[in-house]
CSV table of C-alpha atoms (C1' of nucleotides) in Angstrom, one decimal:
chain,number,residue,atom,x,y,z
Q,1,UNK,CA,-18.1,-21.1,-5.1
Q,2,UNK,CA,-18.9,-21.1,-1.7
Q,3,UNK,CA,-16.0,-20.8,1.7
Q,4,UNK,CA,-16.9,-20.5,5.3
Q,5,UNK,CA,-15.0,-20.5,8.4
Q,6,UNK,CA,-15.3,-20.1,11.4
Q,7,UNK,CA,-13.8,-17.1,12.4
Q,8,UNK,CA,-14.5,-13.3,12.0
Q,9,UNK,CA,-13.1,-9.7,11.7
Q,10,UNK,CA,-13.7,-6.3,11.1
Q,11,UNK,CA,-14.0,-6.4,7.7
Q,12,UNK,CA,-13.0,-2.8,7.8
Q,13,UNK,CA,-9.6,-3.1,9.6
Q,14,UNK,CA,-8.9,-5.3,6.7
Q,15,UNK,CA,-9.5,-4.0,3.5
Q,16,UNK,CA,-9.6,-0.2,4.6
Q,17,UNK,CA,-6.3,0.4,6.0
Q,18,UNK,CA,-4.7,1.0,3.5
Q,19,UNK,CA,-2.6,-2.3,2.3
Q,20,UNK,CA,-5.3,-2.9,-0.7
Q,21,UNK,CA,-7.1,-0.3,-3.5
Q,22,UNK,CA,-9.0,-2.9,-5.2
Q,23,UNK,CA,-11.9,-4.1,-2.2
Q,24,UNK,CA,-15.2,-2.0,-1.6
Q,25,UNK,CA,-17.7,-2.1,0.4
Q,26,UNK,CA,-21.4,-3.1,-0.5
Q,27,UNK,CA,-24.4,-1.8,1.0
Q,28,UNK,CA,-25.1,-5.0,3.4
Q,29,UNK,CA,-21.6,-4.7,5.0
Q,30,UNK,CA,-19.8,-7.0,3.0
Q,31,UNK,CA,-16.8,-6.3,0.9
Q,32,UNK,CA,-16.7,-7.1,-3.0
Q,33,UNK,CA,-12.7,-7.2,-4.4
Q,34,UNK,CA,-10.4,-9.0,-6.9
Q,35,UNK,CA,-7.7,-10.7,-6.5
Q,36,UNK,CA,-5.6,-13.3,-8.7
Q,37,UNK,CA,-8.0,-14.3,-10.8
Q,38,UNK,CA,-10.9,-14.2,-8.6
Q,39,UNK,CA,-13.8,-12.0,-7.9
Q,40,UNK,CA,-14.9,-12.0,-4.1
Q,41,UNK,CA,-17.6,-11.5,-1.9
Q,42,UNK,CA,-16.8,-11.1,1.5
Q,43,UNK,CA,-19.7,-10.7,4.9
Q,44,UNK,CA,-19.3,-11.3,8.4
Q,45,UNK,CA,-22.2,-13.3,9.6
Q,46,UNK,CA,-22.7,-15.1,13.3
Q,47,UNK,CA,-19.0,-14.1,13.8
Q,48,UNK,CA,-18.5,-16.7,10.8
Q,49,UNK,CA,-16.2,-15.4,7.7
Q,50,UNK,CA,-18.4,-16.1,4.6
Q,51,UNK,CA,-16.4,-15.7,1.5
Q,52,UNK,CA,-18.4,-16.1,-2.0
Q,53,UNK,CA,-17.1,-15.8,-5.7
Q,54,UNK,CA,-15.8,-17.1,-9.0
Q,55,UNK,CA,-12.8,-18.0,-10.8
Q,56,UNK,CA,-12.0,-16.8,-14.2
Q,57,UNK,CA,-10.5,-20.2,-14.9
Q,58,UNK,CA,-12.1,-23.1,-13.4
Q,59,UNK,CA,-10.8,-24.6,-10.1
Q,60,UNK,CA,-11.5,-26.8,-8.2
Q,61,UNK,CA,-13.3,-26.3,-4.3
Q,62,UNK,CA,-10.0,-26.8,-2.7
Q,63,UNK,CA,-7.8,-25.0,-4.6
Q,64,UNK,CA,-10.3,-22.0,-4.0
Q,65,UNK,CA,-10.1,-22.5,-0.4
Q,66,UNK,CA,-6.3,-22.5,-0.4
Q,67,UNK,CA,-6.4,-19.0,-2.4
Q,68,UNK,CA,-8.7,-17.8,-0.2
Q,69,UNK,CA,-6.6,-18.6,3.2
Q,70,UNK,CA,-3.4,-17.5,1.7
Q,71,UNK,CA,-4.4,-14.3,0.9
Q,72,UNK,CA,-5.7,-13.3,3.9
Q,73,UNK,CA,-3.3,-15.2,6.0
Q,74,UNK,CA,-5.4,-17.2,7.9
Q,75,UNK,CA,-2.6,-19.7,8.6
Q,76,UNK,CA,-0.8,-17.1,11.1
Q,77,UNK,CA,-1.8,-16.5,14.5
Q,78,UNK,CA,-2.8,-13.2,15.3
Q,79,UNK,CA,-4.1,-13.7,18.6
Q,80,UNK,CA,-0.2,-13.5,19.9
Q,81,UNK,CA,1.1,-11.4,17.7
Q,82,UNK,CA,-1.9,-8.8,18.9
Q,83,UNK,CA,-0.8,-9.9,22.5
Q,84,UNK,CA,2.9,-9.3,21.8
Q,85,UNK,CA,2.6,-6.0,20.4
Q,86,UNK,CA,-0.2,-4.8,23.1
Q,87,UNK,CA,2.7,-5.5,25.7
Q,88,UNK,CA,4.8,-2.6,24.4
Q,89,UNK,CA,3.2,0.2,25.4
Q,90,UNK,CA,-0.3,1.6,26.4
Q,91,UNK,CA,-0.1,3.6,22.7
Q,92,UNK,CA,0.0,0.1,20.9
Q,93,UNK,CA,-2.6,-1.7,23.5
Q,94,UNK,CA,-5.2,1.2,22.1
Q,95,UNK,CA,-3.8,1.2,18.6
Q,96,UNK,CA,-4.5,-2.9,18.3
Q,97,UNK,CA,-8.1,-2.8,20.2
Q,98,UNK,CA,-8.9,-0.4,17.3
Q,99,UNK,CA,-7.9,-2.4,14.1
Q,100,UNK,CA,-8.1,-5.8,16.4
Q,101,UNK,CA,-9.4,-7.6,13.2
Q,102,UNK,CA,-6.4,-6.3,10.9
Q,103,UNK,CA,-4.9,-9.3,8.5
Q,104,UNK,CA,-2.0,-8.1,6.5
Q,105,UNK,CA,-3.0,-9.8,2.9
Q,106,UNK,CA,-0.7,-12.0,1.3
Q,107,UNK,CA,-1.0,-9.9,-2.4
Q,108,UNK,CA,0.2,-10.3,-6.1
Q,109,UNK,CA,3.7,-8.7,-6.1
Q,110,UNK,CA,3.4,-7.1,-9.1
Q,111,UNK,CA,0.2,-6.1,-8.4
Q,112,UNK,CA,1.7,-4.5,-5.1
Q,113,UNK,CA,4.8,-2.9,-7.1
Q,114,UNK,CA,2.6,-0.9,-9.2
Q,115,UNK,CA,0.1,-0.2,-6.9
Q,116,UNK,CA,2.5,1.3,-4.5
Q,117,UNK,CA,4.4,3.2,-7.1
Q,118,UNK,CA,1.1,4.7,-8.3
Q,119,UNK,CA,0.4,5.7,-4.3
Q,120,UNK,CA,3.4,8.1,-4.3
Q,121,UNK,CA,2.4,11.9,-3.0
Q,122,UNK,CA,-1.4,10.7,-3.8
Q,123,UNK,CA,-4.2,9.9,-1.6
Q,124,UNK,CA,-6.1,6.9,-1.5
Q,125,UNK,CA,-9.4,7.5,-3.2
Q,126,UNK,CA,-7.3,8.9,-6.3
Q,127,UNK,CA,-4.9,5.9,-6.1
Q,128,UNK,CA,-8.3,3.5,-6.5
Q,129,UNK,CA,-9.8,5.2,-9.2
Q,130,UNK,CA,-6.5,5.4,-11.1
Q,131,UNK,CA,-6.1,1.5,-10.6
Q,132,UNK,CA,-9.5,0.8,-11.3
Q,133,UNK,CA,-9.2,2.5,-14.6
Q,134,UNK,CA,-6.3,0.3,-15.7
Q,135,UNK,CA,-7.8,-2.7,-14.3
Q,136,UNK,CA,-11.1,-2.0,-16.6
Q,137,UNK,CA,-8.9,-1.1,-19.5
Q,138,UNK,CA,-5.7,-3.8,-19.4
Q,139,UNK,CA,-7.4,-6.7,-16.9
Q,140,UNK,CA,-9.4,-9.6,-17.7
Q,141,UNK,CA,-13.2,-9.0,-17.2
Q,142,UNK,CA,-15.0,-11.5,-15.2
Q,143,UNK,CA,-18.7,-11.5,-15.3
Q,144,UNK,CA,-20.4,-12.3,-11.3
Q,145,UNK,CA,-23.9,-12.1,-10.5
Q,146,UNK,CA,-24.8,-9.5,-13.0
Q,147,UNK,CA,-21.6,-7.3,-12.5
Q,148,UNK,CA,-18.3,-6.7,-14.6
Q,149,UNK,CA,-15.1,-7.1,-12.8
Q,150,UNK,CA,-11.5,-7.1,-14.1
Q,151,UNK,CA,-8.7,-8.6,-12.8
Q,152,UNK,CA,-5.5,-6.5,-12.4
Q,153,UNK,CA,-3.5,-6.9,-15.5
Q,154,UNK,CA,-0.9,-9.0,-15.5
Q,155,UNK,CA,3.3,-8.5,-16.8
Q,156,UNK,CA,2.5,-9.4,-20.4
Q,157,UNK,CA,-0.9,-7.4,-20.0
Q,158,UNK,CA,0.7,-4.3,-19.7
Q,159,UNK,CA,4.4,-4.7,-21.3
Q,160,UNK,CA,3.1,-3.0,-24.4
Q,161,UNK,CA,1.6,0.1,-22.9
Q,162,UNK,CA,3.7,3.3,-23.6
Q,163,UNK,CA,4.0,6.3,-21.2
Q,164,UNK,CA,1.0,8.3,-22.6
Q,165,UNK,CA,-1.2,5.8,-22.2
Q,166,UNK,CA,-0.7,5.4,-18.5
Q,167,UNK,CA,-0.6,9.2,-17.8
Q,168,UNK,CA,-4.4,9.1,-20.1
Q,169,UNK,CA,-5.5,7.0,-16.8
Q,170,UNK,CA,-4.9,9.8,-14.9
Q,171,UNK,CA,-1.5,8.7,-13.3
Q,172,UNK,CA,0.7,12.5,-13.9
Q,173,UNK,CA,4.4,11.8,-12.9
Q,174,UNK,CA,4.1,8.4,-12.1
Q,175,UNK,CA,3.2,7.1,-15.9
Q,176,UNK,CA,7.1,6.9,-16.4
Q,177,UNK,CA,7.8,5.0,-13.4
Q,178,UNK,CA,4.9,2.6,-13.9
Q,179,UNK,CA,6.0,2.2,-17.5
Q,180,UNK,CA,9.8,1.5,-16.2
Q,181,UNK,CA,8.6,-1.2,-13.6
Q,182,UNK,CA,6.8,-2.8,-15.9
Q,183,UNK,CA,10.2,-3.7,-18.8
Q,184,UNK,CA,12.0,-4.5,-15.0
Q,185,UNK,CA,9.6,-6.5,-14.2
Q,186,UNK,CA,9.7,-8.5,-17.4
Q,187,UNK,CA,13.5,-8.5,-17.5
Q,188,UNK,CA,13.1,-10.1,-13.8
Q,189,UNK,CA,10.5,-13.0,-14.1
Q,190,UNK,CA,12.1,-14.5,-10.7
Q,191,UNK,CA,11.9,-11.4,-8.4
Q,192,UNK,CA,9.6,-13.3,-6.1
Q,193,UNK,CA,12.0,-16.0,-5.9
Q,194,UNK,CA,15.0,-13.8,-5.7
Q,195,UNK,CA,13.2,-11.6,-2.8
Q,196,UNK,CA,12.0,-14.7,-0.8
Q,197,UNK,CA,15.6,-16.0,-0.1
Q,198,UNK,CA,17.2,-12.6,1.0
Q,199,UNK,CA,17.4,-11.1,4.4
Q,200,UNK,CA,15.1,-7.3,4.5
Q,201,UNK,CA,17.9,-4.9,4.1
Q,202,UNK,CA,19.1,-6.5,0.9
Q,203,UNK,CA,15.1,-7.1,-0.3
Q,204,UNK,CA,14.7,-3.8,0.3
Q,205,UNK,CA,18.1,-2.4,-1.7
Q,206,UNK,CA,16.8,-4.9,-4.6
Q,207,UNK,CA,13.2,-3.2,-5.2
Q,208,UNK,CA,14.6,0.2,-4.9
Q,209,UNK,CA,16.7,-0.1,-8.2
Q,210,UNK,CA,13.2,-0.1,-10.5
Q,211,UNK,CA,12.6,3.7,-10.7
Q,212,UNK,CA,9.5,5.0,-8.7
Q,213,UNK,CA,10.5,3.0,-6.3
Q,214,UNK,CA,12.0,4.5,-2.7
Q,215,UNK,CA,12.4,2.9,1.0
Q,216,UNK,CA,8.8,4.1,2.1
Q,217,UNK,CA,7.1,2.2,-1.5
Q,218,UNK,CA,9.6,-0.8,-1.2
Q,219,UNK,CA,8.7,-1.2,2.1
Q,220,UNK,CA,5.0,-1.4,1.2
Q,221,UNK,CA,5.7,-3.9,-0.8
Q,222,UNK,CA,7.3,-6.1,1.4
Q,223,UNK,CA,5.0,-5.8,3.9
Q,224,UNK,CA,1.9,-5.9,1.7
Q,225,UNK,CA,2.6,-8.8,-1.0
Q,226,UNK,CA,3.0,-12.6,-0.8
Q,227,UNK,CA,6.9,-11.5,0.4
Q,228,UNK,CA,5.6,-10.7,3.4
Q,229,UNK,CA,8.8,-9.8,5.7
Q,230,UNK,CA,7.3,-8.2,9.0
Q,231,UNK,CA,10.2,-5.9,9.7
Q,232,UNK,CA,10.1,-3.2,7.8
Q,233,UNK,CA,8.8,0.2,8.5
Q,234,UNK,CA,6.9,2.2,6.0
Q,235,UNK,CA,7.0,6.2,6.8
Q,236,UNK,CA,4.7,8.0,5.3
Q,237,UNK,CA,2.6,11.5,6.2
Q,238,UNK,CA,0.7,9.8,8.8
Q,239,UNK,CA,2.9,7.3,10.2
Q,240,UNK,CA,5.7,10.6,10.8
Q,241,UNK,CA,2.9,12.4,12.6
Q,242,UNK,CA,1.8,9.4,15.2
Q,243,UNK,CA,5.7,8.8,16.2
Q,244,UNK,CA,6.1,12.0,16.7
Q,245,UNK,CA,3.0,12.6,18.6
Q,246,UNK,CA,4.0,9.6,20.8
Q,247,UNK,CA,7.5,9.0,21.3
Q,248,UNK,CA,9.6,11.8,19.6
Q,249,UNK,CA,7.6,15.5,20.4
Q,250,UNK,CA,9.7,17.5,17.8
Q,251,UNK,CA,7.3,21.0,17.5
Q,252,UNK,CA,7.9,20.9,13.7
Q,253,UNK,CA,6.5,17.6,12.4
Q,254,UNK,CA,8.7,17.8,9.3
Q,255,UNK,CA,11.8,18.5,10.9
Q,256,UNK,CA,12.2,14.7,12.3
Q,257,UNK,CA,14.3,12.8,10.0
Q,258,UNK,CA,13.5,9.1,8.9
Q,259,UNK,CA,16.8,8.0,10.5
Q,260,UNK,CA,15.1,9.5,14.0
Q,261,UNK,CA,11.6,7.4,13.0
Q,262,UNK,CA,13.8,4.1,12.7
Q,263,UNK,CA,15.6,4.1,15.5
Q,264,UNK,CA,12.9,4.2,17.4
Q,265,UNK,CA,11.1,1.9,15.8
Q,266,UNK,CA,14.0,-0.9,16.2
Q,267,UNK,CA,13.8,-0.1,19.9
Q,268,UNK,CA,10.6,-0.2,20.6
Q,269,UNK,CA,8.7,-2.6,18.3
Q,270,UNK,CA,11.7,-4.8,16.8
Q,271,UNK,CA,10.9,-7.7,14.2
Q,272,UNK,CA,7.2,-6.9,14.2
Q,273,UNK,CA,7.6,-3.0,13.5
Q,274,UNK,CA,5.9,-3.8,10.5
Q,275,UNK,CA,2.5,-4.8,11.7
Q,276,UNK,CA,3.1,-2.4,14.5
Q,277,UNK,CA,3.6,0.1,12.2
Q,278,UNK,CA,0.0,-0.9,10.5
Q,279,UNK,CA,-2.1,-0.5,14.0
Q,280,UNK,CA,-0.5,3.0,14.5
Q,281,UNK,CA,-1.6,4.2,10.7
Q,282,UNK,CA,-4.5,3.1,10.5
Q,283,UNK,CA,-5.5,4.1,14.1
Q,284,UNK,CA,-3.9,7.5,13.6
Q,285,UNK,CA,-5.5,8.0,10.0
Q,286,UNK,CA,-8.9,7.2,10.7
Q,287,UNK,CA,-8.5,9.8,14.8
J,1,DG,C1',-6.5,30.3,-4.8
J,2,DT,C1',-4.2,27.2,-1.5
J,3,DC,C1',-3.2,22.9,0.7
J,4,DC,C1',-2.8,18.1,0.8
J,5,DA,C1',-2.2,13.1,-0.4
J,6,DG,C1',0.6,5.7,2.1
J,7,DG,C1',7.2,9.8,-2.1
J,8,DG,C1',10.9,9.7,-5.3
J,9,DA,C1',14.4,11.6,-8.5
J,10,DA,C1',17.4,15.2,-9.6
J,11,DT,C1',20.4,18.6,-8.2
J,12,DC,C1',23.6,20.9,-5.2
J,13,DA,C1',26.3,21.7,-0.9
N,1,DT,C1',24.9,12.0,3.7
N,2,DG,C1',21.6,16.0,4.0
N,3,DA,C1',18.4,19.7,2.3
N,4,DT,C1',15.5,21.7,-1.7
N,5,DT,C1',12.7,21.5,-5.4
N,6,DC,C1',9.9,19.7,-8.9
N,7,DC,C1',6.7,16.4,-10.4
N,8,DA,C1',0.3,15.7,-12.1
N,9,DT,C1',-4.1,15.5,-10.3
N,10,DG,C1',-8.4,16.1,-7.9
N,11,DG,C1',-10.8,16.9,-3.6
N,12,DA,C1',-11.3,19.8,0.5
DNA sequence: GTCCAGGGAATCA
DNA sequence: TGATTCCATGGA
């Protein structure tokens, strides 16, 4: 199936900034991923968005277009948000010329919950591999143009996978926390519901009762699934070091506090520290 | 061999 | 609340 618009981005600032660990790139450019049940080709062409794939179950034309602009979120203007957060300071202007075709994706929230958990004091080429090993072994495969794909497993997928078998995929401390968020999860089929109607603060509180999961992962989540609530603030390694290379100047780097990090983040970048926070990584990250 | 990575839990003051 | 330490793993 076959979706074109007429609109294009840096396929880069998108699916290598860090928000996904499941899209990679192909030797013309284009980016090759999964997501729900879909394997996707993705290619810039003409400064037209070219998106090409299959469905493991059938669909029909439209319903694969309406996957296709809810995950990337085409329905939300970034053209003012871009403007809005370019008016805070010089540091932002530069940070959104840099990743100016970022889209935060709209992604599976338990795919996000595990991913994220998995991400924790790891680095994201291991983080991919890990994934991509459950995927193979616990996913769906899908066969596209001569290639095996697998989709990421679901709840009932994975519910009867014990602690050794994760840490086998390479996962070390995490296997127990993956394994934990897994029973939550299928003790909690309506988080997504239950998450949707609450304020941040409270989403935030809610996620960080399944084990493995802290403010800077629950965050992530937040910002990276189909919850999508712009104001929260991820702090990781890299985030910590552009804050306090820009606003904070503390000599030792690990000596500022995340309570420090916030407040300035509420003063400077409000309801949209989330994307804001996004620019500055991945700008930072890739310096 | 040492350091680091999109951190969190457990422990102790 | 705040500060330390430990937790697996693989690449630099």
């Amino acid at each position: 199936m076959k979706y074109i618009i007429n609109k294009c981005f840096e396929l880069r600032d998108v699916f290598d900034n860090g928000q996904c660990f499941r899209w990679d790139e192909n030797p013309d450019k284009s980016y090759t991923g999964v997501f729900h049940n879909i394997v996707l080709n993705v290619q810039n062409v003409d400064c037209k968005t070219i998106f090409e794939g299959i469905s493991l179950k059938p669909i029909t034309q439209n319903e694969f277009e309406k996957e296709i602009i809810e995950y990337f979120d085409l329905n939300r203007d970034y053209n003012s948000l871009k403007k809005e957060i370019s008016k805070i300071d010089s540091n932002l202007s530069e940070a959104v010329k840099y990743g100016s075709g970022l889209r935060l994706l709209n992604q599976d929230l338990f795919e996000t919950i595990i991913s994220f958990i998995i991400s924790a004091n790891n680095n994201i080429p291991r983080i991919k591999g890990i994934i991509s090993r459950m995927c193979n072994k616990y996913g769906q495969k899908i066969v596209w143009q001569g290639n095996e794909y697998y989709t990421f497993p679901s709840i009932d997928d994975l519910v009867g996978v014990n602690v050794e078998d994760f840490r086998s995929l390479g996962m070390g401390f995490r296997d127990k926390y993956v394994y934990n968020a897994v029973q939550f999860l299928k003790a909690n089929p309506n988080l997504q519901e239950v998450l949707n109607g609450m304020e941040t603060i409270e989403a935030e509180k809610t996620l960080e009762q399944i084990s493995g999961v802290g403010p800077k992962v629950a965050d992530c989540i937040l910002l990276f699934s189909d919850v999508k609530k712009l104001d929260v603030f991820p702090i990781d390694v890299w985030v910590r070091r552009v804050m306090n290379e820009l606003y904070i100047h503390n000599p030792d780097e690990k000596k500022v506090t995340n309570k420090e990090i916030m407040k300035v983040a509420d003063e400077k970048f409000g309801n949209l520290k989330g994307l804001a926070q996004q620019y500055l990584f991945y700008w930072r990250r890739e310096k």
